[in-house]
Short mmCIF file of C-alpha atoms in Angstrom, two decimals:
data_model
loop_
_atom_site.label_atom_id
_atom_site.label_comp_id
_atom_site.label_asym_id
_atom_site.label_seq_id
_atom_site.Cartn_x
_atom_site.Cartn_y
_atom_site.Cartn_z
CA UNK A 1 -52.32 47.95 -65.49
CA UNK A 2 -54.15 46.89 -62.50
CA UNK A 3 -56.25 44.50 -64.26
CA UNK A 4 -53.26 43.00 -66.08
CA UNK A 5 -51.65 42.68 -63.07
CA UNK A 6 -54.55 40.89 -61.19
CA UNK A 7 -54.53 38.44 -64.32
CA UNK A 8 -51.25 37.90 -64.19
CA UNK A 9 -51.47 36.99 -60.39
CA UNK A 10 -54.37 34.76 -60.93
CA UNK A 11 -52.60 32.64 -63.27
CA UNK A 12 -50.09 32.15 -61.68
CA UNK A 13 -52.33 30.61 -58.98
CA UNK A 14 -53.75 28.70 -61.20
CA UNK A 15 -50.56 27.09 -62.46
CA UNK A 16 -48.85 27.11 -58.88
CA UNK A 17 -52.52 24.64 -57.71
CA UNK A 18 -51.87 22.33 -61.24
CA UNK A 19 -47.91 21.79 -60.79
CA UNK A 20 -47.43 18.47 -58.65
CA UNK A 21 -46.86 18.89 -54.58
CA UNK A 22 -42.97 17.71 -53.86
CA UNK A 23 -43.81 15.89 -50.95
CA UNK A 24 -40.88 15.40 -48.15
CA UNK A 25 -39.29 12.27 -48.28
CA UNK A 26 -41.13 10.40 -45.50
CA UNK A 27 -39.31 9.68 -42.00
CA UNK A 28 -38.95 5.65 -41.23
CA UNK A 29 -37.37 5.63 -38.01
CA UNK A 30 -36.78 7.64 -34.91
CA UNK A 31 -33.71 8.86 -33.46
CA UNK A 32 -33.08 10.10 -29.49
CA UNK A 33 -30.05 11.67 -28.31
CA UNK A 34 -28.70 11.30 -24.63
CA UNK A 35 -25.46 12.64 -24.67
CA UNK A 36 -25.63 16.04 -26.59
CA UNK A 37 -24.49 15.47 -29.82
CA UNK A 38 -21.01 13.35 -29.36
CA UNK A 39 -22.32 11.33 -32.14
CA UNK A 40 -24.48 12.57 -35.08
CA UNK A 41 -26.18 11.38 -38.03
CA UNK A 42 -25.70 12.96 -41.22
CA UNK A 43 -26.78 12.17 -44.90
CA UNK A 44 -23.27 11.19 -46.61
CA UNK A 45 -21.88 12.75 -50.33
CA UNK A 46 -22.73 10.71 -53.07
CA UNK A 47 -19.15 12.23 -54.42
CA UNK A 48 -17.66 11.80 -50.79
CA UNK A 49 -17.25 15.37 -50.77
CA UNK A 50 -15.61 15.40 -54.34
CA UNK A 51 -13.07 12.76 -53.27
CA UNK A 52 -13.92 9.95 -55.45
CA UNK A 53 -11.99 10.00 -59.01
CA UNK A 54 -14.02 12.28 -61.77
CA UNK A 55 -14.73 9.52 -64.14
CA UNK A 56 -16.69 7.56 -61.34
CA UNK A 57 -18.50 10.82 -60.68
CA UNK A 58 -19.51 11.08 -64.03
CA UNK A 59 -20.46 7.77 -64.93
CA UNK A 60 -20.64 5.30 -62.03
CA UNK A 61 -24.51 5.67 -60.74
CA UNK A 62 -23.80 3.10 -58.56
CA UNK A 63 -21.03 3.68 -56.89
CA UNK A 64 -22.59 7.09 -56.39
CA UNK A 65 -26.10 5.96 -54.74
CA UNK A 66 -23.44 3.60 -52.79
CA UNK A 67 -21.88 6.31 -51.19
CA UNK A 68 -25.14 8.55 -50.06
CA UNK A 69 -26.93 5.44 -49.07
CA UNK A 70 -27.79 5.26 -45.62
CA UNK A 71 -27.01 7.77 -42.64
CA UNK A 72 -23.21 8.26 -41.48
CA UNK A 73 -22.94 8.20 -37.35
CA UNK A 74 -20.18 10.86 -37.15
CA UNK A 75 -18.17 11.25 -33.99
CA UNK A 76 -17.06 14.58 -32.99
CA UNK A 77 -14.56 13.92 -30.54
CA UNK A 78 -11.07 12.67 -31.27
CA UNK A 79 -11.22 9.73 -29.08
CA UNK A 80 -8.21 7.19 -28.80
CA UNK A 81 -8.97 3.36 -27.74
CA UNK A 82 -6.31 1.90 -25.49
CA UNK A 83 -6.29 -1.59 -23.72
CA UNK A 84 -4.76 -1.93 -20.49
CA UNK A 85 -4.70 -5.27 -18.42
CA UNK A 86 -6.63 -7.04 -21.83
CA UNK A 87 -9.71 -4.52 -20.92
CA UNK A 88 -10.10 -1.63 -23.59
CA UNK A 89 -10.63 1.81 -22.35
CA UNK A 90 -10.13 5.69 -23.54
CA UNK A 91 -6.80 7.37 -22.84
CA UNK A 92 -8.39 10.64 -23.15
CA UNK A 93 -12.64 10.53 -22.23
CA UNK A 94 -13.82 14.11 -22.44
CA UNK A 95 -15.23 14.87 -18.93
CA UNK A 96 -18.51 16.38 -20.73
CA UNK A 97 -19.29 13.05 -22.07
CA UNK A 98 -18.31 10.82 -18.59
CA UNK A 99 -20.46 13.82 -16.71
CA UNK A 100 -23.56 13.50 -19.32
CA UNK A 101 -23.17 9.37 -19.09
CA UNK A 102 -22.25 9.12 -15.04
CA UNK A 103 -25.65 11.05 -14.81
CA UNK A 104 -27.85 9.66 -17.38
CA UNK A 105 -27.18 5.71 -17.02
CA UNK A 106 -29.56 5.46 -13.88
CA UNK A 107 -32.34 7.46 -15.99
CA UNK A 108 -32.03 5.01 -18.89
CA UNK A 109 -33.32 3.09 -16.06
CA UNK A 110 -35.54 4.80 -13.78
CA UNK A 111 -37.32 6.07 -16.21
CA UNK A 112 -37.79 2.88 -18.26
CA UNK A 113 -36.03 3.59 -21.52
CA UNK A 114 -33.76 0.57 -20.65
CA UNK A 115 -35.43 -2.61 -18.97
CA UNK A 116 -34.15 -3.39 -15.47
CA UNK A 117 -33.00 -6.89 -16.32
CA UNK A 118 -31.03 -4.93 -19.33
CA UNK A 119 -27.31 -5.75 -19.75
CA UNK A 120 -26.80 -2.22 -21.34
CA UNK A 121 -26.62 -0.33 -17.86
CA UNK A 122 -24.01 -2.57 -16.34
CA UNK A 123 -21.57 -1.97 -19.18
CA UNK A 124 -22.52 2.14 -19.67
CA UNK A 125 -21.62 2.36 -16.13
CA UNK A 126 -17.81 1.15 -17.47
CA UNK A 127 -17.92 4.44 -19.82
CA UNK A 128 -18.49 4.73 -23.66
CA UNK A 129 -16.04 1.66 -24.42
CA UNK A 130 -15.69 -2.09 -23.18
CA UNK A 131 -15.00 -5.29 -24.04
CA UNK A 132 -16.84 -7.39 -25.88
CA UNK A 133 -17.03 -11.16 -25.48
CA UNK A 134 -13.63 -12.61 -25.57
CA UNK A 135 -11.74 -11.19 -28.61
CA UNK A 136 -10.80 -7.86 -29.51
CA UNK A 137 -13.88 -6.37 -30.19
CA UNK A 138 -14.58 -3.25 -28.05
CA UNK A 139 -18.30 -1.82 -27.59
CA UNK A 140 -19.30 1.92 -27.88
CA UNK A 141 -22.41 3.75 -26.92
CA UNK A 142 -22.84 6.50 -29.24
CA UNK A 143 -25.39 8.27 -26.82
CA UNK A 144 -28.24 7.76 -29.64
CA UNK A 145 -31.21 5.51 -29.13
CA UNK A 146 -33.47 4.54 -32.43
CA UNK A 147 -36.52 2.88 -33.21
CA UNK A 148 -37.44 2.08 -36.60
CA UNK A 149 -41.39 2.61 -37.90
CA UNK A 150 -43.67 -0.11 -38.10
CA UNK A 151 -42.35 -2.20 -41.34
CA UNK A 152 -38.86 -0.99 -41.29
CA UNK A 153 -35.49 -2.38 -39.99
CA UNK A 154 -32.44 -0.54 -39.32
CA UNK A 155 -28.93 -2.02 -40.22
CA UNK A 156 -25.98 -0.84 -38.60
CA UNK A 157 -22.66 -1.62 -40.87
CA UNK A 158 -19.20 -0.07 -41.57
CA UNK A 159 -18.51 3.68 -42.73
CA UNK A 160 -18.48 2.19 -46.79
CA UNK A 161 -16.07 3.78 -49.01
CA UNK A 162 -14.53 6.34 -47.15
CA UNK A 163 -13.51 4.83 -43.42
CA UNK A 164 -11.19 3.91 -41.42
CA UNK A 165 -9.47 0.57 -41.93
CA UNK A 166 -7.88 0.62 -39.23
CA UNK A 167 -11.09 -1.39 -37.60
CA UNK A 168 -14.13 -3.08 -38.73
CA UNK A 169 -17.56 -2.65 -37.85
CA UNK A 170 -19.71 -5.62 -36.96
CA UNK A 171 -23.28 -5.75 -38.45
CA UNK A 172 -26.17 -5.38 -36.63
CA UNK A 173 -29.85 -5.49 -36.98
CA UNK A 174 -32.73 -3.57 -35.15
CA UNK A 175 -36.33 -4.78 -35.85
CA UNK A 176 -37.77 -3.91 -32.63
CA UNK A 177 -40.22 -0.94 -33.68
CA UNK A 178 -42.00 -0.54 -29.99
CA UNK A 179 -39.19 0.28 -27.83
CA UNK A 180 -36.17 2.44 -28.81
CA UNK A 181 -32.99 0.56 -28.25
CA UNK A 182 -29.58 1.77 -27.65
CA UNK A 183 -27.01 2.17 -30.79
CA UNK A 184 -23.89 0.17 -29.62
CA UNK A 185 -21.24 -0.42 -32.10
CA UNK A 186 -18.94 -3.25 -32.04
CA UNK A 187 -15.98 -2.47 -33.55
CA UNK A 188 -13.03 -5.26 -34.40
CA UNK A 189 -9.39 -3.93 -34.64
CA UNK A 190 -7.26 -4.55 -37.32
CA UNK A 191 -4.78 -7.21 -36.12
CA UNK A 192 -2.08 -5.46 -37.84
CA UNK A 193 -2.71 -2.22 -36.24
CA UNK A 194 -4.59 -2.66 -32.60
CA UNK A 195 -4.04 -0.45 -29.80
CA UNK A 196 -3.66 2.31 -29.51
CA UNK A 197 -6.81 3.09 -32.27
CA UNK A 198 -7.68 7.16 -33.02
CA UNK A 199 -11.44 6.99 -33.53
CA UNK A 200 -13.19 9.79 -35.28
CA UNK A 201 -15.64 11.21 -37.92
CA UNK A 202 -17.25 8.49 -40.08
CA UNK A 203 -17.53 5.72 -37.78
CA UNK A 204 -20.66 3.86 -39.07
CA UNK A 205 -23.68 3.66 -41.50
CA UNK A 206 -27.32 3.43 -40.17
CA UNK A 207 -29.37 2.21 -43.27
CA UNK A 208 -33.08 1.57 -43.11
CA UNK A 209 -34.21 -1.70 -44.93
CA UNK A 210 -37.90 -3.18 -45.77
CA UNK A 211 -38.59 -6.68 -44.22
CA UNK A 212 -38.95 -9.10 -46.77
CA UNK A 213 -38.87 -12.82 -47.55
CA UNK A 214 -36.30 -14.95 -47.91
CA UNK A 215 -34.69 -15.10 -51.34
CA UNK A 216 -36.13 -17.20 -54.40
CA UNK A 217 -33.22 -19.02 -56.52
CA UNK A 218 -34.50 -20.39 -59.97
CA UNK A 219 -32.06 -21.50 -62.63
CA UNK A 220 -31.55 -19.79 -66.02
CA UNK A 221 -33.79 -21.39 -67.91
CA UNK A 222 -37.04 -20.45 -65.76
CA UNK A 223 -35.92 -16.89 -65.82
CA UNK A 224 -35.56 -16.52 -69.30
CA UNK A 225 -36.31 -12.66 -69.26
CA UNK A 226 -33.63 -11.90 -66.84
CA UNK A 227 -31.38 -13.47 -68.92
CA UNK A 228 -32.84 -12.12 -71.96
CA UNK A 229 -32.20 -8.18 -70.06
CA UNK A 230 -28.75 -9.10 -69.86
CA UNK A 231 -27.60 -10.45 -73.40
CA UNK A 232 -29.92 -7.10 -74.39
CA UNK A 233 -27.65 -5.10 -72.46
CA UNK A 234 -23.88 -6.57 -73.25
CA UNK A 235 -24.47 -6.65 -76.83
CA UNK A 236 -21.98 -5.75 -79.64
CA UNK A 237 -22.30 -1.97 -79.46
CA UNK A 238 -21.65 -2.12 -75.73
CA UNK A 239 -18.92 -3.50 -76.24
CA UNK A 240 -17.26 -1.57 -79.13
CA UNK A 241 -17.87 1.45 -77.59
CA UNK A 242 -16.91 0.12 -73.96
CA UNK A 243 -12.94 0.14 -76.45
CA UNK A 244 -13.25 3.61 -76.85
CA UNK A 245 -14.05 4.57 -72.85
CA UNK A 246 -16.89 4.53 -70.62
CA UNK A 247 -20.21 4.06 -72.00
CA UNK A 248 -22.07 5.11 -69.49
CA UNK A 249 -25.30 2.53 -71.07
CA UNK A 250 -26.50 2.26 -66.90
CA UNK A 251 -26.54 5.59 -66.41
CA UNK A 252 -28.66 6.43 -69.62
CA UNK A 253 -30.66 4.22 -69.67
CA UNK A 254 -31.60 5.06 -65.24
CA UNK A 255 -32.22 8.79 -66.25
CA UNK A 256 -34.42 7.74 -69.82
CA UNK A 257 -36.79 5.43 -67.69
CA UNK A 258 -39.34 6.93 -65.37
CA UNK A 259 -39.41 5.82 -61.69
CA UNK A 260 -41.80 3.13 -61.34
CA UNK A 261 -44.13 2.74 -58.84
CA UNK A 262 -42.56 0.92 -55.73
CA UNK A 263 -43.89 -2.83 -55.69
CA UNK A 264 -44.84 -3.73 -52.50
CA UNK A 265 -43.20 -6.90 -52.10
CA UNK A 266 -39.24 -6.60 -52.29
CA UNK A 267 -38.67 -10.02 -53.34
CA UNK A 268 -34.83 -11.41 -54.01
CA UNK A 269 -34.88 -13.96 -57.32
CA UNK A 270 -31.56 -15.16 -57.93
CA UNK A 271 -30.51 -16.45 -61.24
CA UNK A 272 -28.04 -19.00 -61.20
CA UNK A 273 -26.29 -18.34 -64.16
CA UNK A 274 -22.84 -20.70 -63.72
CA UNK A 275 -21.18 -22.43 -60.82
CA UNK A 276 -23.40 -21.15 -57.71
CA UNK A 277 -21.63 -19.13 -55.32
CA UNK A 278 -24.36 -17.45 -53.98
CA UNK A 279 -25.64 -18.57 -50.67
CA UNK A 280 -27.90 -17.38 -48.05
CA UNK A 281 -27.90 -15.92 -44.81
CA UNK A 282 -28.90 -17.95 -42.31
CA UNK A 283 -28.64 -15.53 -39.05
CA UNK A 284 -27.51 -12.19 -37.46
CA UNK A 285 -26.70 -10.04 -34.95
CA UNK A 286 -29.93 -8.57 -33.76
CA UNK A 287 -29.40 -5.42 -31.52
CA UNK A 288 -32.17 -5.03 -28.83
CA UNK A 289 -33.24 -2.96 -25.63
CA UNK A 290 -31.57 -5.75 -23.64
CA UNK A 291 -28.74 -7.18 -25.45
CA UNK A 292 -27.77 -8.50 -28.22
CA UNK A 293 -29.18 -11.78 -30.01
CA UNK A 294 -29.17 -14.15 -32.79
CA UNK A 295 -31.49 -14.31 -35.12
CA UNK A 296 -32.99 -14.74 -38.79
CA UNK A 297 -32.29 -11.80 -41.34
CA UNK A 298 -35.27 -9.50 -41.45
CA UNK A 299 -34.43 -8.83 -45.50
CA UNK A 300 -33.16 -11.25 -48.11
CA UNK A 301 -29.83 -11.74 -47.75
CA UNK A 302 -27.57 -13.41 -50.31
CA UNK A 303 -23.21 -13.37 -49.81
CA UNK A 304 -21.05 -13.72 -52.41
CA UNK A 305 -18.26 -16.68 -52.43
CA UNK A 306 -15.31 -16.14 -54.04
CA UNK A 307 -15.72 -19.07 -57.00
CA UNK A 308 -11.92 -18.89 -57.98
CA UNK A 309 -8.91 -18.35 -56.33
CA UNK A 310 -6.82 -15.25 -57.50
CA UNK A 311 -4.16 -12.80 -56.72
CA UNK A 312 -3.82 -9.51 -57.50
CA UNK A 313 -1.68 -6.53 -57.60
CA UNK A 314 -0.88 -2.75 -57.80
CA UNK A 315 2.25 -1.63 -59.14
CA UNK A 316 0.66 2.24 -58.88
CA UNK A 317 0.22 2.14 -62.41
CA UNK A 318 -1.11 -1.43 -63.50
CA UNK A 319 -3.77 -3.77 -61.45
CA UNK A 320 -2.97 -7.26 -62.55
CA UNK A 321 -5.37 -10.28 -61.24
CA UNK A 322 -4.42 -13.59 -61.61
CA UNK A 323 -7.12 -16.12 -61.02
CA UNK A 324 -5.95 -19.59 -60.77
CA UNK A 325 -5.69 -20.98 -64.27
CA UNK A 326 -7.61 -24.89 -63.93
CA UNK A 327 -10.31 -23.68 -61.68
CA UNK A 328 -11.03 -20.86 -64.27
CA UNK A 329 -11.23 -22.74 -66.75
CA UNK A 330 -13.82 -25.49 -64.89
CA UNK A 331 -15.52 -22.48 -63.98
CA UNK A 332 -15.96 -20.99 -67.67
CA UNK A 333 -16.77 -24.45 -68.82
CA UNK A 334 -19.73 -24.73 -66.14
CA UNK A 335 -20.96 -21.04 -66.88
CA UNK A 336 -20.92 -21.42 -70.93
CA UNK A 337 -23.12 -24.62 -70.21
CA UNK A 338 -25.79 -22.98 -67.97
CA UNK A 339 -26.30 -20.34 -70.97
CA UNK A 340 -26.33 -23.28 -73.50
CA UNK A 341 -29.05 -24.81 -71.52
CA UNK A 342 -31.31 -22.23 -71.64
CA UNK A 343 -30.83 -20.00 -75.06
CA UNK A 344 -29.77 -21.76 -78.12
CA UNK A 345 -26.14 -21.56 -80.29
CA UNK A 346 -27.36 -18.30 -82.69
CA UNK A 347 -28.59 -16.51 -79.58
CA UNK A 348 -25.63 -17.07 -77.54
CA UNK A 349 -23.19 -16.43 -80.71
CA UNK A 350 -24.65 -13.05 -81.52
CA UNK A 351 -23.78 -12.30 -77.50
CA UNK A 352 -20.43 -13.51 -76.98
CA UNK A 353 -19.55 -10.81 -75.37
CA UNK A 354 -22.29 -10.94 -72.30
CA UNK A 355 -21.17 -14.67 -71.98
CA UNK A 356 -17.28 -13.51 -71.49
CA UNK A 357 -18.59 -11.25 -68.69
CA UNK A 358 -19.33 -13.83 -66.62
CA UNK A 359 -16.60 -16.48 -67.96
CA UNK A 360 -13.89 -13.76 -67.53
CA UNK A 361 -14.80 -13.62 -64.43
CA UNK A 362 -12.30 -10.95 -62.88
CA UNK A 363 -11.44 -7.68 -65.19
CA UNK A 364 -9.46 -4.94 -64.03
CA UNK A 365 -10.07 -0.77 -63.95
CA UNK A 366 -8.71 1.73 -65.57
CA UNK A 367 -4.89 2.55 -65.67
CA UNK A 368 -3.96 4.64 -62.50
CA UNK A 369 -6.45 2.76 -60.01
CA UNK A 370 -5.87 -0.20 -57.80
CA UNK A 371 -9.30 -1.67 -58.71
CA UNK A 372 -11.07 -4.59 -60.45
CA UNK A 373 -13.98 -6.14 -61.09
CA UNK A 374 -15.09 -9.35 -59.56
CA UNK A 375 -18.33 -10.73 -61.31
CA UNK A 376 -20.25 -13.82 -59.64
CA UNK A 377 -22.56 -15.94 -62.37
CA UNK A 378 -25.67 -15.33 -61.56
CA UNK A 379 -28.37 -12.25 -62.28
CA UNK A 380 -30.43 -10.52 -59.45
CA UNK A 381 -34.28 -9.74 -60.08
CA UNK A 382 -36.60 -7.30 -58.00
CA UNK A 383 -39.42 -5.94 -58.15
CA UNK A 384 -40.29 -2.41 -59.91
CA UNK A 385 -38.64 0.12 -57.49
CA UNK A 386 -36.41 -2.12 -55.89
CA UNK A 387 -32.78 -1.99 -56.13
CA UNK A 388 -29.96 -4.10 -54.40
CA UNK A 389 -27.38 -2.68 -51.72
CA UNK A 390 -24.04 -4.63 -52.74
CA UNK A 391 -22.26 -4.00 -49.37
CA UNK A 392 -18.73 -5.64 -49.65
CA UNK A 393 -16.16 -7.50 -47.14
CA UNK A 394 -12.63 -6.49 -46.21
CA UNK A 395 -9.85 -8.95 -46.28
CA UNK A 396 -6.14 -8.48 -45.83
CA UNK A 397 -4.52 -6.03 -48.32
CA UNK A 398 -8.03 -5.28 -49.75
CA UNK A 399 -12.11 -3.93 -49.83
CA UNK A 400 -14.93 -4.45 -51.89
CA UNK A 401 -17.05 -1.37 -52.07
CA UNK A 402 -20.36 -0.32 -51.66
CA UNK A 403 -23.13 0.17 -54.14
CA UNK A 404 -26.46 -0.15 -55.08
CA UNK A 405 -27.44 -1.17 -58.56
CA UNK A 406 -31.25 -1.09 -59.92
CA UNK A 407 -32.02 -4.65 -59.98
CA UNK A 408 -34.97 -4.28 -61.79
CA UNK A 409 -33.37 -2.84 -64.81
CA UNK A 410 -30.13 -4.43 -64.19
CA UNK A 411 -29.16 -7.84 -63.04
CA UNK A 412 -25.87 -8.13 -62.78
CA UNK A 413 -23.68 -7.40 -59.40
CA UNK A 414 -20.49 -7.19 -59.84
CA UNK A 415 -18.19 -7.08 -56.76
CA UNK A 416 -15.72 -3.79 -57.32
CA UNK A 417 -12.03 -4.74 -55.44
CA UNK A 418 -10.00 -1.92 -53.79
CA UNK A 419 -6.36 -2.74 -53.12
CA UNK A 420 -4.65 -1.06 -50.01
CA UNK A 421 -1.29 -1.24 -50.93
CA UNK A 422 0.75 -0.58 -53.96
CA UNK A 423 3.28 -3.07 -54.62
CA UNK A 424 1.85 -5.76 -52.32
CA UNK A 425 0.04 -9.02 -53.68
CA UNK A 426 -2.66 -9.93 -52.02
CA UNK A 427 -4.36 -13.21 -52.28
CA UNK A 428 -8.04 -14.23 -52.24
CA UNK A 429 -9.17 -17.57 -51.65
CA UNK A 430 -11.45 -19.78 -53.01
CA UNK A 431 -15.23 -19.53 -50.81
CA UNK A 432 -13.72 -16.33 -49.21
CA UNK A 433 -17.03 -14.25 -48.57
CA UNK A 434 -16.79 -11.10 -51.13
CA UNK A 435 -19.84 -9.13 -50.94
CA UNK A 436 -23.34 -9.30 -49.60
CA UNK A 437 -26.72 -8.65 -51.38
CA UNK A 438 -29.92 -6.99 -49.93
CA UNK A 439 -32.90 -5.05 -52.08
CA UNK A 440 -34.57 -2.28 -50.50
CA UNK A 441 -37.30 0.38 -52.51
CA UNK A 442 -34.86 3.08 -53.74
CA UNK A 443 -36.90 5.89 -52.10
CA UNK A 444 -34.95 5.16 -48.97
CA UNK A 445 -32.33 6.54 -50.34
CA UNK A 446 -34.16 9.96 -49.81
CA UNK A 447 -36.13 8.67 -46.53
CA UNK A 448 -35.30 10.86 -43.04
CA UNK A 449 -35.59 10.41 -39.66
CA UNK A 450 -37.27 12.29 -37.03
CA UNK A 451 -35.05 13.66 -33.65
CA UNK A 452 -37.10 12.63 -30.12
CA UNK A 453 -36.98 14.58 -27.23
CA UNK A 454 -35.84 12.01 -23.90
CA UNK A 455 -39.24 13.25 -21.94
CA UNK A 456 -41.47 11.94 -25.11
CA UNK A 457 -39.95 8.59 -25.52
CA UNK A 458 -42.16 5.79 -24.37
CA UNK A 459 -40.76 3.01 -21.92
CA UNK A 460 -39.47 -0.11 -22.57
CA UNK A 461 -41.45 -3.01 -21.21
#
């Protein structure tokens, strides 16, 4: 028996040494806390903690990566923003925090995590909040200092499908990766509901990106395999059984393909497939150890323009969308003959349907849910391993959500509308900004960080 035994533990050695190491996802920036924990970072719920409808959590892979991309900056404290004499302030500051910030302000300093000519220490000494510029946006410190790893970027944005509307978060950019620079959020009140503004829990989402180029636009007919991938997909047994319910066609065909290899180049080519409404970034906020700046995006960046006017409306039952009727039309004629150009009458015939995606251009959800589909002509390419962070705008009376769709198995991005209100119209205008596109390698979806002690964090110069 002892011999058996001994066998048995030797093979199991052996087939312990042959099965493939799970390596830890690897850690692409670095994270230092100064004031004990009043704001934390957490990996989000792809289900938002089983609050998003069951059919989304069964079939909607992107709305799903969406929600668990990125890291949520949670605030602990129930905090409320006041203004008094057009300066904002807190009505209630938790003496912990003012203690931890009163003492560790002339550190930042001293000890050179903050440059002396910073503007950061002059407005920390006001407390966690103050004004920004001359509007209504306010500025926190949430006590954390990051510094992204040598070829990374760090994006600061809103809270993405779960937040509070009550206020918007501006984006930011960090790209410096030799000093670690203070996270300040600059958050935008509502203008329907200002002061006084409860802040707490889900504030914000830190996502790291990959720097990459600026992106490539090509029309339809030099991209004749994207265009090809998306008559394959939309084809006439999508659509019959897309009559019956869900298909759930992304999903399957995500979990039947093996992950490819990452390429290393995250390149953006956009297809113009219609009436372009696709531009590109030209500049951002970047966030730095002395202030805050302009400058060019570090990924490719391409926004959405609304290419038809429309309302739209939520009786609690029904969403109906009403584009305006002569622009649609233009627009449909304009799309059809971009397709025409490139793929000949048989071709297009056999794929009516994929056609009507894009000449449809607005379709609405399910029965019981105050969203719709916005789709812009034009397919999205990137490289093996790359997929595309569709991080949408607010306007009045409405959101578009966050996702991320695997752009190189799946081109097109369609903006998903959330309506506030049931029983209000809202209307969207013509060149109102809708969504915005970046790629990224999907494995930092699964990347971590890694927590700094203060006394191990290099100065700034």
């Amino acid at each position: 028996m002892a011999a058996v035994a001994a066998v048995v533990a030797a093979a199991a050695v052996v087939a312990a040494a042959e099965r493939p190491v799970e390596r830890a996802p690897p850690s692409v920036f670095e994270v230092l806390d100064t004031l004990d924990g009043a704001v934390r970072l957490e990996r989000p719920s792809a289900t938002l903690d089983g609050s998003i409808p069951l059919r989304a959590a069964q079939a909607c892979s992107p709305l799903l990566d969406g929600n668990r991309a990125g890291f949520q900056l949670l605030l602990r404290e129930q905090l409320w923003l006041t203004k008094s004499l057009g300066r904002p302030g807190l009505s209630n500051p938790p003496e912990r925090l003012l203690r931890l910030l009163r003492g560790s302000v002339p550190r930042f300093v001293a000890e050179g995590l903050l440059p002396k000519h910073s503007l950061w220490p002059k407005r920390m000494e006001r407390g966690l909040v103050w004004r920004e510029g001359r509007g209504p946006r306010v500025g926190f410190f949430t006590g954390l200092f990051v510094r992204p790893r040598p070829g990374f970027c760090l994006r600061i944005g809103h809270a993405g499908n779960r937040r509070n509307v009550l206020f918007d978060v501006e984006e930011r950019w960090l790209t410096d990766t030799e000093n670690f620079v203070p996270l300040v959020l600059s958050l935008t009140p509502s203008e329907a509901n200002p002061f006084p503004l409860l802040v707490h829990g889900e504030l914000a989402t830190l996502m790291p990106f990959v720097s990459c180029a600026r992106p490539r636009v090509v029309a339809l007919d030099q991209a004749l395999d994207v265009g090809r991938g998306h008559l394959d997909f939309f084809d006439a047994k999508y659509f019959e059984q897309k009559k019956k319910g869900s298909t759930q066609k992304y999903k399957r065909m995500r979990a039947q393909t093996s992950e490819p290899k990452p390429g290393e180049k995250g390149e953006l080519r956009c297809v113009s497939a219609g009436p372009e409404c696709l531009v590109q970034s030209t500049s951002v906020d970047l966030l730095t150890a002395t202030g805050v700046e302009r400058g060019n995006p570090p990924v490719a960046r391409l926004i959405f323009q609304n290419a038809v006017a429309f309302t739209a409306k939520f009786d609690g039952h029904n969403t109906r969308v009403e584009p305006n009727a002569s622009a649609l039309e233009g627009f449909a004629d304009r799309t059809r003959a971009a397709w025409a150009s490139a793929f000949d009458a048989e071709t297009l015939e056999r794929h009516r349907g994929a056609i009507w995606y894009f000449t449809k251009y607005v379709t609405p959800h399910q029965a019981g849910e105050p969203l719709f589909f916005v789709k812009p002509p034009a397919l999205v390419s990137t490289a093996p391993g790359w997929s595309t962070l569709v991080e949408g705008f607010t306007g009045s009376g409405f959101e578009v959500l966050r996702g991320v769709v695997a752009t190189d198995q799946f081109h097109a991005l369609p903006a998903v509308f959330r309506l506030s209100t049931p029983g209000r119209r809202v209307r969207v205008r013509a060149g109102a900004p809708l969504a915005q596109f970046m790629p990224f390698p999907r494995w930092l979806l699964d990347a971590t960080h890694e927590r700094v002690e203060w006394g191990y964090a290099p100065r700034s110069s």
